[in-house]
């Protein structure tokens, strides 16, 4: 089994930056790709970014490209989401997720989920 725990969410002013962390534990070798998603009340969960553990291939939603950066620390089993130039539309609960089969694609189905961390951007 794999467990994912997000941290780092908080209230931040528009234009500011924030870094989210996701700590993975357990059978992490079964999760070749990690993703970040976000969700606001009444809306579907939205893909934000993803990264593979072995070659660090990264993927981004158009809405965050150029502002967000996903990275990983293999030795510590940590995945990060650096968020810059935040705006009110970035307000959401952010989830870390693990994908066991990469052929589903970075925007495909993920099998393991964290509990989420709240990011609120004030204007």
mmCIF file of C-alpha atoms in Angstrom:
data_model
loop_
_atom_site.group_PDB
_atom_site.id
_atom_site.type_symbol
_atom_site.label_atom_id
_atom_site.label_comp_id
_atom_site.label_asym_id
_atom_site.label_seq_id
_atom_site.Cartn_x
_atom_site.Cartn_y
_atom_site.Cartn_z
ATOM 1 C CA UNK A 1 0.000 0.000 0.000
ATOM 2 C CA UNK A 2 0.994 3.603 -0.547
ATOM 3 C CA UNK A 3 0.078 6.521 1.654
ATOM 4 C CA UNK A 4 0.211 10.142 0.532
ATOM 5 C CA UNK A 5 0.159 13.146 2.843
ATOM 6 C CA UNK A 6 0.032 16.712 1.548
ATOM 7 C CA UNK A 7 1.159 19.775 3.448
ATOM 8 C CA UNK A 8 1.877 23.428 2.883
ATOM 9 C CA UNK A 9 -1.532 24.831 2.088
ATOM 10 C CA UNK A 10 -2.448 28.160 3.667
ATOM 11 C CA UNK A 11 -3.808 31.624 3.020
ATOM 12 C CA UNK A 12 -1.651 33.692 0.665
ATOM 13 C CA UNK A 13 -2.085 37.031 -1.057
ATOM 14 C CA UNK A 14 -2.566 37.326 -4.781
ATOM 15 C CA UNK A 15 0.761 37.486 -6.550
ATOM 16 C CA UNK A 16 2.437 35.488 -3.826
ATOM 17 C CA UNK A 17 4.061 32.072 -3.837
ATOM 18 C CA UNK A 18 3.512 28.830 -2.030
ATOM 19 C CA UNK A 19 5.113 25.401 -2.061
ATOM 20 C CA UNK A 20 3.082 22.287 -1.421
ATOM 21 C CA UNK A 21 4.680 19.024 -0.390
ATOM 22 C CA UNK A 22 3.492 15.464 -0.735
ATOM 23 C CA UNK A 23 5.128 12.756 1.349
ATOM 24 C CA UNK A 24 4.804 9.235 0.003
ATOM 25 C CA UNK A 25 5.286 6.163 2.156
ATOM 26 C CA UNK A 26 4.815 2.439 1.832
ATOM 27 C CA UNK A 27 5.289 0.621 -1.490
ATOM 28 C CA UNK A 28 6.234 3.759 -3.383
ATOM 29 C CA UNK A 29 7.952 1.731 -6.113
ATOM 30 C CA UNK A 30 4.446 0.818 -7.318
ATOM 31 C CA UNK A 31 3.737 4.474 -8.157
ATOM 32 C CA UNK A 32 5.760 5.538 -11.208
ATOM 33 C CA UNK A 33 3.943 8.836 -11.630
ATOM 34 C CA UNK A 34 2.718 11.431 -9.145
ATOM 35 C CA UNK A 35 0.165 14.082 -9.857
ATOM 36 C CA UNK A 36 -1.356 17.186 -8.345
ATOM 37 C CA UNK A 37 -5.038 17.952 -8.692
ATOM 38 C CA UNK A 38 -7.271 20.638 -7.258
ATOM 39 C CA UNK A 39 -10.949 21.008 -6.561
ATOM 40 C CA UNK A 40 -13.297 23.808 -5.584
ATOM 41 C CA UNK A 41 -16.841 23.342 -4.274
ATOM 42 C CA UNK A 42 -19.284 22.478 -7.011
ATOM 43 C CA UNK A 43 -16.614 21.764 -9.587
ATOM 44 C CA UNK A 44 -14.941 18.629 -10.807
ATOM 45 C CA UNK A 45 -11.451 17.819 -9.693
ATOM 46 C CA UNK A 46 -8.955 19.405 -12.074
ATOM 47 C CA UNK A 47 -5.568 18.156 -13.197
ATOM 48 C CA UNK A 48 -2.776 20.566 -12.266
ATOM 49 C CA UNK A 49 0.581 18.864 -12.823
ATOM 50 C CA UNK A 50 2.338 15.508 -12.822
ATOM 51 C CA UNK A 51 5.836 14.087 -12.693
ATOM 52 C CA UNK A 52 7.379 10.671 -13.109
ATOM 53 C CA UNK A 53 9.757 9.358 -10.473
ATOM 54 C CA UNK A 54 12.407 7.894 -12.767
ATOM 55 C CA UNK A 55 13.034 10.539 -15.434
ATOM 56 C CA UNK A 56 11.255 13.585 -13.997
ATOM 57 C CA UNK A 57 9.087 14.052 -17.073
ATOM 58 C CA UNK A 58 6.634 16.755 -16.089
ATOM 59 C CA UNK A 59 3.231 17.825 -17.327
ATOM 60 C CA UNK A 60 1.100 20.881 -16.626
ATOM 61 C CA UNK A 61 -2.387 22.175 -17.118
ATOM 62 C CA UNK A 62 -2.476 25.183 -19.414
ATOM 63 C CA UNK A 63 -3.881 27.297 -16.582
ATOM 64 C CA UNK A 64 -0.740 26.877 -14.477
ATOM 65 C CA UNK A 65 1.965 26.476 -17.093
ATOM 66 C CA UNK A 66 4.749 28.976 -16.474
ATOM 67 C CA UNK A 67 3.612 29.649 -12.909
ATOM 68 C CA UNK A 68 3.718 26.237 -11.234
ATOM 69 C CA UNK A 69 6.612 23.802 -11.099
ATOM 70 C CA UNK A 70 6.401 20.169 -10.029
ATOM 71 C CA UNK A 71 9.512 18.436 -8.735
ATOM 72 C CA UNK A 72 10.474 15.390 -6.713
ATOM 73 C CA UNK A 73 13.072 14.194 -4.256
ATOM 74 C CA UNK A 74 13.457 10.473 -4.811
ATOM 75 C CA UNK A 75 15.636 9.945 -1.761
ATOM 76 C CA UNK A 76 13.022 11.450 0.530
ATOM 77 C CA UNK A 77 9.951 10.235 -1.377
ATOM 78 C CA UNK A 78 8.706 13.790 -1.616
ATOM 79 C CA UNK A 79 6.923 15.564 -4.452
ATOM 80 C CA UNK A 80 6.613 19.336 -4.495
ATOM 81 C CA UNK A 81 4.399 21.829 -6.228
ATOM 82 C CA UNK A 82 5.921 25.285 -6.351
ATOM 83 C CA UNK A 83 3.219 27.829 -7.101
ATOM 84 C CA UNK A 84 4.130 31.370 -8.117
ATOM 85 C CA UNK A 85 2.108 34.416 -9.083
ATOM 86 C CA UNK A 86 -0.985 32.994 -7.441
ATOM 87 C CA UNK A 87 -4.412 34.424 -8.179
ATOM 88 C CA UNK A 88 -7.877 33.908 -6.781
ATOM 89 C CA UNK A 89 -8.651 31.224 -9.357
ATOM 90 C CA UNK A 90 -5.963 29.067 -7.773
ATOM 91 C CA UNK A 91 -7.989 28.842 -4.564
ATOM 92 C CA UNK A 92 -8.859 25.176 -4.064
ATOM 93 C CA UNK A 93 -8.149 22.038 -2.137
ATOM 94 C CA UNK A 94 -5.008 20.543 -3.644
ATOM 95 C CA UNK A 95 -4.587 16.798 -3.772
ATOM 96 C CA UNK A 96 -1.536 14.688 -4.332
ATOM 97 C CA UNK A 97 -2.153 11.466 -6.236
ATOM 98 C CA UNK A 98 -0.271 8.396 -7.350
ATOM 99 C CA UNK A 99 -0.680 6.571 -10.661
ATOM 100 C CA UNK A 100 0.267 2.910 -10.855
ATOM 101 C CA UNK A 101 0.065 2.562 -14.645
ATOM 102 C CA UNK A 102 1.616 5.343 -16.681
ATOM 103 C CA UNK A 103 -0.031 4.293 -19.947
ATOM 104 C CA UNK A 104 -3.160 5.984 -18.648
ATOM 105 C CA UNK A 105 -1.366 9.261 -19.251
ATOM 106 C CA UNK A 106 -0.625 12.057 -16.785
ATOM 107 C CA UNK A 107 -4.219 13.310 -16.945
ATOM 108 C CA UNK A 108 -5.707 9.844 -16.649
ATOM 109 C CA UNK A 109 -6.903 7.844 -13.714
ATOM 110 C CA UNK A 110 -4.926 7.866 -10.469
ATOM 111 C CA UNK A 111 -5.220 5.096 -7.925
ATOM 112 C CA UNK A 112 -3.917 6.586 -4.686
ATOM 113 C CA UNK A 113 -4.957 9.900 -3.157
ATOM 114 C CA UNK A 114 -3.958 12.087 -0.273
ATOM 115 C CA UNK A 115 -6.386 13.900 1.996
ATOM 116 C CA UNK A 116 -5.845 17.309 0.422
ATOM 117 C CA UNK A 117 -4.552 20.653 1.605
ATOM 118 C CA UNK A 118 -6.406 23.963 1.356
ATOM 119 C CA UNK A 119 -4.898 26.833 -0.602
ATOM 120 C CA UNK A 120 -6.682 30.151 -0.366
ATOM 121 C CA UNK A 121 -5.557 33.156 -2.396
ATOM 122 C CA UNK A 122 -6.843 36.515 -1.234
ATOM 123 C CA UNK A 123 -7.159 39.391 -3.663
#
